[in-house]
Amino acid sequence: MDNELSQLLKVRRDKLKELQEKGRNPFEITKFDRQVKAQEVKDGYAGYEGKTVSVAGRVMSKRRMGKIGFSHLQDLSGQIQLVVKKDTVGEDEYEYFKKLDIGDIVGAEGEVFTTNAGEISVAVTKMTILSKSLLPLPEKFHGLQDTDLRYRQRYVDLIMNQDVKDTFIKRSKIIKSIRTYLDDMGYIEVDTPMLNTIPGGAAARPFVTHHNALDIDMYLRIATELHLKRLIVGGMEKVYEMGRQFRNEGMDIKHNPEFTSIEIYCAYADYNDMMDLTENLIRYAAREALGTEQIVYQGTEIDLSHFERLTMIDSIKKYAGVDFNEIATDQEAQAIAKEKGVEIDPIKSTRGDIIAAFFDEFVEEKLIQPTFITEYPVEISPLAKRKPTQPELTERFEVFITGREFGNAFSELNDPIDQRSRFEAQAALREKGDDEANMIDEDFLTALEYGMPPTGGLGIGIDRLVMLLTDSYSIRDVLLFPTMKPLEK
């Protein structure tokens, strides 16, 4: 097999050398005037029939029948057949066509017509090899199927698998629709630092780097929250940022060390307003990308026109049969956890922590249809405002679809005294070994002391939303270049 591949590589290089010797080096060509794309010719055939067009793309097939050659040219829009007749182009140009390899990028001019077999084609009068493919593409009928190789060589994956290309075109439409929706509502898109002296805004392990000039450690951001809330303090009122976050954690079908999220903040709003925004934003993105709110994900029908709303405690009662409204103390919570076999982190064993553990154990995977889970314990919500009637809970929600969390939001904590005490509680956890706990951000506390209006904040995982709307099983299927373990040399 290796010898066969080596021979193929040699043949292609020999063809390139021959072209160069004849003064037709494809790599010297700097531009080609493409007038139309493949699918445009097919869709508008009535207007193109009998007219000369110029097309360009990659050769995906090639065959000859005597003095006639056929190939399929592929561009972003699709494929169109090229027909090269020796009697039309002449001996030299037909020999030039014979030097084509599958994978070569060509430009062609010719007249649009329909073959006897009924295929819309271009009768070539002139062809130019614009780039020589020195490596063979995967076998035609089976394509690139090795999952690991597809992620490592996304460029080949995109060439061979049209559905992959379609996924990333939809991703672009989804992102554009989100920006359009927020811009039309008067939100301002902003940029905040990716390098921070303190990682904040989420419970996650950061990547650490070193700034040589300042001789200090810095962190790739794990969230944009604290900077965006500084802007609310500054009076910007409605802001959002969509961009990369970085978390030094494990990888699975839902997690990649770098990922895209959006965070949105609105002054004079609360978590109920953010629930409405979340519903409307997801529905709008679905309609723009797919034309419907009724979708299918991995064989399951999902109705995005309706979002259920449940408190975290009510959801545990519904799915686990345990009512934490009747469990008042940490000791009672620890006892019921032991009874139900729920594992407890020794440094996170309060009633609030155990409520969260029960939710993770019994509820999350069952939330298939769109559901808001509200009123999270204060222990796991260090940046959310307390619920006035139940101060052990917060005005926070997360949105779940297909058993996965898609977004997190709350009425933002704007009490600098309460915020400091929660940061201190997080710092104590950090000292006990919880490297995902928040650090104390003194500058953010200073900003709060200047006064932040009541504010609703929302974060949505863009990659997971794209997974949902493109029916993609793994987050790697919606990242053009997912993080991969280097191959051993």
mmCIF file of N, CA, C and O in Angstrom, residues 116-183:
data_model
loop_
_atom_site.group_PDB
_atom_site.id
_atom_site.type_symbol
_atom_site.label_atom_id
_atom_site.label_comp_id
_atom_site.label_asym_id
_atom_site.label_seq_id
_atom_site.Cartn_x
_atom_site.Cartn_y
_atom_site.Cartn_z
ATOM 1 N N ASN A 116 -26.983 14.639 -23.534
ATOM 2 C CA ASN A 116 -28.054 13.710 -23.902
ATOM 3 C C ASN A 116 -28.624 12.998 -22.681
ATOM 4 O O ASN A 116 -29.783 12.570 -22.673
ATOM 5 N N ALA A 117 -27.776 12.861 -21.647
ATOM 6 C CA ALA A 117 -28.230 12.210 -20.412
ATOM 7 C C ALA A 117 -28.997 13.171 -19.513
ATOM 8 O O ALA A 117 -29.454 12.790 -18.428
ATOM 9 N N GLY A 118 -29.131 14.424 -19.941
ATOM 10 C CA GLY A 118 -29.913 15.392 -19.187
ATOM 11 C C GLY A 118 -29.152 16.155 -18.119
ATOM 12 O O GLY A 118 -29.759 16.798 -17.256
ATOM 13 N N GLU A 119 -27.808 16.128 -18.169
ATOM 14 C CA GLU A 119 -27.015 16.815 -17.142
ATOM 15 C C GLU A 119 -26.561 18.179 -17.632
ATOM 16 O O GLU A 119 -25.934 18.298 -18.703
ATOM 17 N N ILE A 120 -26.858 19.204 -16.863
ATOM 18 C CA ILE A 120 -26.393 20.558 -17.188
ATOM 19 C C ILE A 120 -24.876 20.593 -17.094
ATOM 20 O O ILE A 120 -24.296 20.175 -16.091
ATOM 21 N N SER A 121 -24.217 21.085 -18.141
ATOM 22 C CA SER A 121 -22.763 21.007 -18.230
ATOM 23 C C SER A 121 -22.198 22.256 -18.900
ATOM 24 O O SER A 121 -22.937 23.102 -19.410
ATOM 25 N N VAL A 122 -20.876 22.339 -18.895
ATOM 26 C CA VAL A 122 -20.154 23.396 -19.597
ATOM 27 C C VAL A 122 -19.269 22.738 -20.655
ATOM 28 O O VAL A 122 -18.421 21.902 -20.326
ATOM 29 N N ALA A 123 -19.501 23.086 -21.929
ATOM 30 C CA ALA A 123 -18.660 22.589 -23.024
ATOM 31 C C ALA A 123 -17.409 23.458 -23.074
ATOM 32 O O ALA A 123 -17.443 24.604 -23.529
ATOM 33 N N VAL A 124 -16.316 22.936 -22.598
ATOM 34 C CA VAL A 124 -15.108 23.719 -22.366
ATOM 35 C C VAL A 124 -14.441 24.124 -23.680
ATOM 36 O O VAL A 124 -14.253 23.298 -24.582
ATOM 37 N N THR A 125 -14.093 25.413 -23.747
ATOM 38 C CA THR A 125 -13.278 25.907 -24.865
ATOM 39 C C THR A 125 -11.870 26.274 -24.410
ATOM 40 O O THR A 125 -10.942 26.307 -25.207
ATOM 41 N N LYS A 126 -11.732 26.527 -23.096
ATOM 42 C CA LYS A 126 -10.422 26.884 -22.549
ATOM 43 C C LYS A 126 -10.367 26.437 -21.095
ATOM 44 O O LYS A 126 -11.323 26.638 -20.347
ATOM 45 N N MET A 127 -9.244 25.822 -20.720
ATOM 46 C CA MET A 127 -9.090 25.358 -19.341
ATOM 47 C C MET A 127 -7.718 25.730 -18.829
ATOM 48 O O MET A 127 -6.725 25.669 -19.572
ATOM 49 N N THR A 128 -7.643 26.102 -17.550
ATOM 50 C CA THR A 128 -6.367 26.457 -16.925
ATOM 51 C C THR A 128 -6.256 25.741 -15.580
ATOM 52 O O THR A 128 -7.163 25.853 -14.746
ATOM 53 N N ILE A 129 -5.178 24.996 -15.390
ATOM 54 C CA ILE A 129 -4.917 24.398 -14.079
ATOM 55 C C ILE A 129 -4.368 25.501 -13.173
ATOM 56 O O ILE A 129 -3.312 26.079 -13.444
ATOM 57 N N LEU A 130 -5.102 25.794 -12.105
ATOM 58 C CA LEU A 130 -4.743 26.900 -11.215
ATOM 59 C C LEU A 130 -3.917 26.441 -10.014
ATOM 60 O O LEU A 130 -3.212 27.238 -9.404
ATOM 61 N N SER A 131 -4.045 25.175 -9.651
ATOM 62 C CA SER A 131 -3.255 24.623 -8.552
ATOM 63 C C SER A 131 -3.222 23.112 -8.707
ATOM 64 O O SER A 131 -4.260 22.492 -8.960
ATOM 65 N N LYS A 132 -2.033 22.538 -8.561
ATOM 66 C CA LYS A 132 -1.873 21.094 -8.722
ATOM 67 C C LYS A 132 -1.996 20.406 -7.368
ATOM 68 O O LYS A 132 -1.329 20.784 -6.396
ATOM 69 N N SER A 133 -2.867 19.392 -7.286
ATOM 70 C CA SER A 133 -3.011 18.615 -6.060
ATOM 71 C C SER A 133 -1.965 17.509 -6.065
ATOM 72 O O SER A 133 -2.032 16.590 -6.889
ATOM 73 N N LEU A 134 -1.018 17.599 -5.161
ATOM 74 C CA LEU A 134 0.080 16.639 -5.123
ATOM 75 C C LEU A 134 -0.223 15.432 -4.242
ATOM 76 O O LEU A 134 0.530 14.458 -4.244
ATOM 77 N N LEU A 135 -1.310 15.500 -3.486
ATOM 78 C CA LEU A 135 -1.757 14.367 -2.678
ATOM 79 C C LEU A 135 -3.122 13.912 -3.170
ATOM 80 O O LEU A 135 -3.991 14.739 -3.456
ATOM 81 N N PRO A 136 -3.348 12.608 -3.266
ATOM 82 C CA PRO A 136 -4.657 12.122 -3.730
ATOM 83 C C PRO A 136 -5.731 12.322 -2.677
ATOM 84 O O PRO A 136 -5.480 12.214 -1.474
ATOM 85 N N LEU A 137 -6.948 12.617 -3.132
ATOM 86 C CA LEU A 137 -8.087 12.712 -2.224
ATOM 87 C C LEU A 137 -8.517 11.323 -1.784
ATOM 88 O O LEU A 137 -8.182 10.325 -2.428
ATOM 89 N N PRO A 138 -9.273 11.222 -0.678
ATOM 90 C CA PRO A 138 -9.788 9.910 -0.257
ATOM 91 C C PRO A 138 -10.642 9.280 -1.349
ATOM 92 O O PRO A 138 -11.159 9.974 -2.231
ATOM 93 N N GLU A 139 -10.805 7.979 -1.265
ATOM 94 C CA GLU A 139 -11.553 7.227 -2.272
ATOM 95 C C GLU A 139 -12.955 7.805 -2.454
ATOM 96 O O GLU A 139 -13.646 8.154 -1.505
ATOM 97 N N LYS A 140 -13.363 7.920 -3.689
ATOM 98 C CA LYS A 140 -14.542 8.687 -4.087
ATOM 99 C C LYS A 140 -15.822 8.323 -3.345
ATOM 100 O O LYS A 140 -16.511 9.188 -2.819
ATOM 101 N N PHE A 141 -16.155 7.032 -3.305
ATOM 102 C CA PHE A 141 -17.489 6.652 -2.842
ATOM 103 C C PHE A 141 -17.599 6.608 -1.320
ATOM 104 O O PHE A 141 -18.669 6.747 -0.765
ATOM 105 N N HIS A 142 -16.489 6.400 -0.635
ATOM 106 C CA HIS A 142 -16.542 6.293 0.820
ATOM 107 C C HIS A 142 -16.081 7.577 1.515
ATOM 108 O O HIS A 142 -16.359 7.795 2.684
ATOM 109 N N GLY A 143 -15.361 8.405 0.799
ATOM 110 C CA GLY A 143 -14.956 9.694 1.350
ATOM 111 C C GLY A 143 -14.043 9.561 2.558
ATOM 112 O O GLY A 143 -13.449 8.521 2.807
ATOM 113 N N LEU A 144 -13.953 10.644 3.307
ATOM 114 C CA LEU A 144 -13.122 10.673 4.505
ATOM 115 C C LEU A 144 -14.005 10.300 5.683
ATOM 116 O O LEU A 144 -14.801 11.099 6.161
ATOM 117 N N GLN A 145 -13.856 9.073 6.185
ATOM 118 C CA GLN A 145 -14.757 8.591 7.230
ATOM 119 C C GLN A 145 -14.083 8.459 8.588
ATOM 120 O O GLN A 145 -14.764 8.460 9.604
ATOM 121 N N ASP A 146 -12.776 8.323 8.634
ATOM 122 C CA ASP A 146 -12.068 8.213 9.903
ATOM 123 C C ASP A 146 -12.284 9.492 10.705
ATOM 124 O O ASP A 146 -11.853 10.575 10.306
ATOM 125 N N THR A 147 -12.988 9.363 11.840
ATOM 126 C CA THR A 147 -13.389 10.550 12.604
ATOM 127 C C THR A 147 -12.192 11.369 13.061
ATOM 128 O O THR A 147 -12.167 12.599 12.918
ATOM 129 N N ASP A 148 -11.185 10.707 13.599
ATOM 130 C CA ASP A 148 -10.006 11.417 14.082
ATOM 131 C C ASP A 148 -9.322 12.164 12.944
ATOM 132 O O ASP A 148 -8.936 13.332 13.091
ATOM 133 N N LEU A 149 -9.195 11.522 11.791
ATOM 134 C CA LEU A 149 -8.545 12.151 10.652
ATOM 135 C C LEU A 149 -9.370 13.314 10.121
ATOM 136 O O LEU A 149 -8.826 14.339 9.695
ATOM 137 N N ARG A 150 -10.694 13.180 10.171
ATOM 138 C CA ARG A 150 -11.561 14.272 9.716
ATOM 139 C C ARG A 150 -11.327 15.528 10.529
ATOM 140 O O ARG A 150 -11.297 16.642 9.992
ATOM 141 N N TYR A 151 -11.178 15.385 11.839
ATOM 142 C CA TYR A 151 -10.960 16.552 12.685
ATOM 143 C C TYR A 151 -9.558 17.126 12.491
ATOM 144 O O TYR A 151 -9.361 18.348 12.548
ATOM 145 N N ARG A 152 -8.580 16.256 12.300
ATOM 146 C CA ARG A 152 -7.200 16.723 12.125
ATOM 147 C C ARG A 152 -6.994 17.382 10.770
ATOM 148 O O ARG A 152 -6.229 18.339 10.649
ATOM 149 N N GLN A 153 -7.638 16.837 9.751
ATOM 150 C CA GLN A 153 -7.488 17.369 8.403
ATOM 151 C C GLN A 153 -8.848 17.896 7.931
ATOM 152 O O GLN A 153 -9.449 17.383 6.997
ATOM 153 N N ARG A 154 -9.311 18.932 8.602
ATOM 154 C CA ARG A 154 -10.627 19.470 8.292
ATOM 155 C C ARG A 154 -10.706 19.929 6.841
ATOM 156 O O ARG A 154 -11.763 19.861 6.199
ATOM 157 N N TYR A 155 -9.595 20.367 6.286
ATOM 158 C CA TYR A 155 -9.584 20.832 4.898
ATOM 159 C C TYR A 155 -9.984 19.707 3.947
ATOM 160 O O TYR A 155 -10.727 19.925 2.988
ATOM 161 N N VAL A 156 -9.533 18.484 4.216
ATOM 162 C CA VAL A 156 -9.936 17.349 3.379
ATOM 163 C C VAL A 156 -11.390 16.982 3.664
ATOM 164 O O VAL A 156 -12.158 16.657 2.752
ATOM 165 N N ASP A 157 -11.776 17.045 4.914
ATOM 166 C CA ASP A 157 -13.156 16.765 5.313
ATOM 167 C C ASP A 157 -14.118 17.675 4.563
ATOM 168 O O ASP A 157 -15.158 17.239 4.051
ATOM 169 N N LEU A 158 -13.785 18.953 4.465
ATOM 170 C CA LEU A 158 -14.647 19.917 3.784
ATOM 171 C C LEU A 158 -14.718 19.643 2.290
ATOM 172 O O LEU A 158 -15.763 19.831 1.662
ATOM 173 N N ILE A 159 -13.601 19.184 1.706
ATOM 174 C CA ILE A 159 -13.594 18.855 0.282
ATOM 175 C C ILE A 159 -14.518 17.684 -0.001
ATOM 176 O O ILE A 159 -15.314 17.699 -0.950
ATOM 177 N N MET A 160 -14.446 16.653 0.833
ATOM 178 C CA MET A 160 -15.105 15.384 0.533
ATOM 179 C C MET A 160 -16.543 15.296 1.032
ATOM 180 O O MET A 160 -17.339 14.536 0.485
ATOM 181 N N ASN A 161 -16.887 16.039 2.071
ATOM 182 C CA ASN A 161 -18.197 15.869 2.716
ATOM 183 C C ASN A 161 -18.997 17.166 2.669
ATOM 184 O O ASN A 161 -18.765 18.088 3.461
ATOM 185 N N GLN A 162 -19.955 17.233 1.758
ATOM 186 C CA GLN A 162 -20.758 18.434 1.587
ATOM 187 C C GLN A 162 -21.562 18.766 2.838
ATOM 188 O O GLN A 162 -21.765 19.935 3.176
ATOM 189 N N ASP A 163 -22.018 17.720 3.567
ATOM 190 C CA ASP A 163 -22.812 17.979 4.764
ATOM 191 C C ASP A 163 -21.990 18.688 5.834
ATOM 192 O O ASP A 163 -22.523 19.477 6.622
ATOM 193 N N VAL A 164 -20.686 18.423 5.873
ATOM 194 C CA VAL A 164 -19.810 19.122 6.818
ATOM 195 C C VAL A 164 -19.731 20.598 6.448
ATOM 196 O O VAL A 164 -19.829 21.490 7.307
ATOM 197 N N LYS A 165 -19.565 20.851 5.167
ATOM 198 C CA LYS A 165 -19.530 22.235 4.702
ATOM 199 C C LYS A 165 -20.837 22.945 5.046
ATOM 200 O O LYS A 165 -20.842 24.098 5.500
ATOM 201 N N ASP A 166 -21.955 22.243 4.852
ATOM 202 C CA ASP A 166 -23.263 22.827 5.158
ATOM 203 C C ASP A 166 -23.386 23.178 6.643
ATOM 204 O O ASP A 166 -23.996 24.194 7.005
ATOM 205 N N THR A 167 -22.811 22.326 7.512
ATOM 206 C CA THR A 167 -22.853 22.594 8.952
ATOM 207 C C THR A 167 -22.202 23.925 9.277
ATOM 208 O O THR A 167 -22.744 24.735 10.050
ATOM 209 N N PHE A 168 -21.063 24.189 8.678
ATOM 210 C CA PHE A 168 -20.354 25.420 9.008
ATOM 211 C C PHE A 168 -20.956 26.646 8.329
ATOM 212 O O PHE A 168 -20.832 27.765 8.836
ATOM 213 N N ILE A 169 -21.636 26.436 7.215
ATOM 214 C CA ILE A 169 -22.394 27.537 6.625
ATOM 215 C C ILE A 169 -23.566 27.887 7.537
ATOM 216 O O ILE A 169 -23.850 29.068 7.785
ATOM 217 N N LYS A 170 -24.236 26.867 8.090
ATOM 218 C CA LYS A 170 -25.324 27.119 9.045
ATOM 219 C C LYS A 170 -24.789 27.781 10.307
ATOM 220 O O LYS A 170 -25.451 28.655 10.878
ATOM 221 N N ARG A 171 -23.617 27.365 10.753
ATOM 222 C CA ARG A 171 -23.023 27.996 11.935
ATOM 223 C C ARG A 171 -22.886 29.500 11.715
ATOM 224 O O ARG A 171 -23.206 30.311 12.591
ATOM 225 N N SER A 172 -22.399 29.871 10.544
ATOM 226 C CA SER A 172 -22.244 31.288 10.228
ATOM 227 C C SER A 172 -23.595 32.001 10.248
ATOM 228 O O SER A 172 -23.714 33.124 10.772
ATOM 229 N N LYS A 173 -24.628 31.358 9.705
ATOM 230 C CA LYS A 173 -25.962 31.968 9.706
ATOM 231 C C LYS A 173 -26.502 32.131 11.119
ATOM 232 O O LYS A 173 -27.133 33.144 11.444
ATOM 233 N N ILE A 174 -26.258 31.129 11.978
ATOM 234 C CA ILE A 174 -26.731 31.194 13.363
ATOM 235 C C ILE A 174 -26.073 32.356 14.096
ATOM 236 O O ILE A 174 -26.737 33.145 14.775
ATOM 237 N N ILE A 175 -24.762 32.473 13.952
ATOM 238 C CA ILE A 175 -24.029 33.556 14.621
ATOM 239 C C ILE A 175 -24.490 34.916 14.100
ATOM 240 O O ILE A 175 -24.701 35.858 14.872
ATOM 241 N N LYS A 176 -24.661 35.010 12.779
ATOM 242 C CA LYS A 176 -25.126 36.276 12.196
ATOM 243 C C LYS A 176 -26.514 36.631 12.717
ATOM 244 O O LYS A 176 -26.797 37.794 13.037
ATOM 245 N N SER A 177 -27.399 35.623 12.830
ATOM 246 C CA SER A 177 -28.763 35.897 13.285
ATOM 247 C C SER A 177 -28.778 36.396 14.720
ATOM 248 O O SER A 177 -29.577 37.274 15.077
ATOM 249 N N ILE A 178 -27.911 35.839 15.568
ATOM 250 C CA ILE A 178 -27.838 36.279 16.965
ATOM 251 C C ILE A 178 -27.404 37.732 17.032
ATOM 252 O O ILE A 178 -27.995 38.550 17.759
ATOM 253 N N ARG A 179 -26.376 38.067 16.273
ATOM 254 C CA ARG A 179 -25.912 39.462 16.262
ATOM 255 C C ARG A 179 -27.010 40.395 15.746
ATOM 256 O O ARG A 179 -27.243 41.478 16.307
ATOM 257 N N THR A 180 -27.672 39.986 14.676
ATOM 258 C CA THR A 180 -28.736 40.822 14.101
ATOM 259 C C THR A 180 -29.841 41.063 15.110
ATOM 260 O O THR A 180 -30.317 42.195 15.287
ATOM 261 N N TYR A 181 -30.261 39.999 15.810
ATOM 262 C CA TYR A 181 -31.343 40.117 16.781
ATOM 263 C C TYR A 181 -30.972 41.101 17.889
ATOM 264 O O TYR A 181 -31.762 41.986 18.238
ATOM 265 N N LEU A 182 -29.776 40.955 18.433
ATOM 266 C CA LEU A 182 -29.359 41.826 19.538
ATOM 267 C C LEU A 182 -29.114 43.258 19.068
ATOM 268 O O LEU A 182 -29.481 44.220 19.763
ATOM 269 N N ASP A 183 -28.502 43.406 17.907
ATOM 270 C CA ASP A 183 -28.275 44.759 17.382
ATOM 271 C C ASP A 183 -29.596 45.485 17.177
ATOM 272 O O ASP A 183 -29.717 46.682 17.485
#
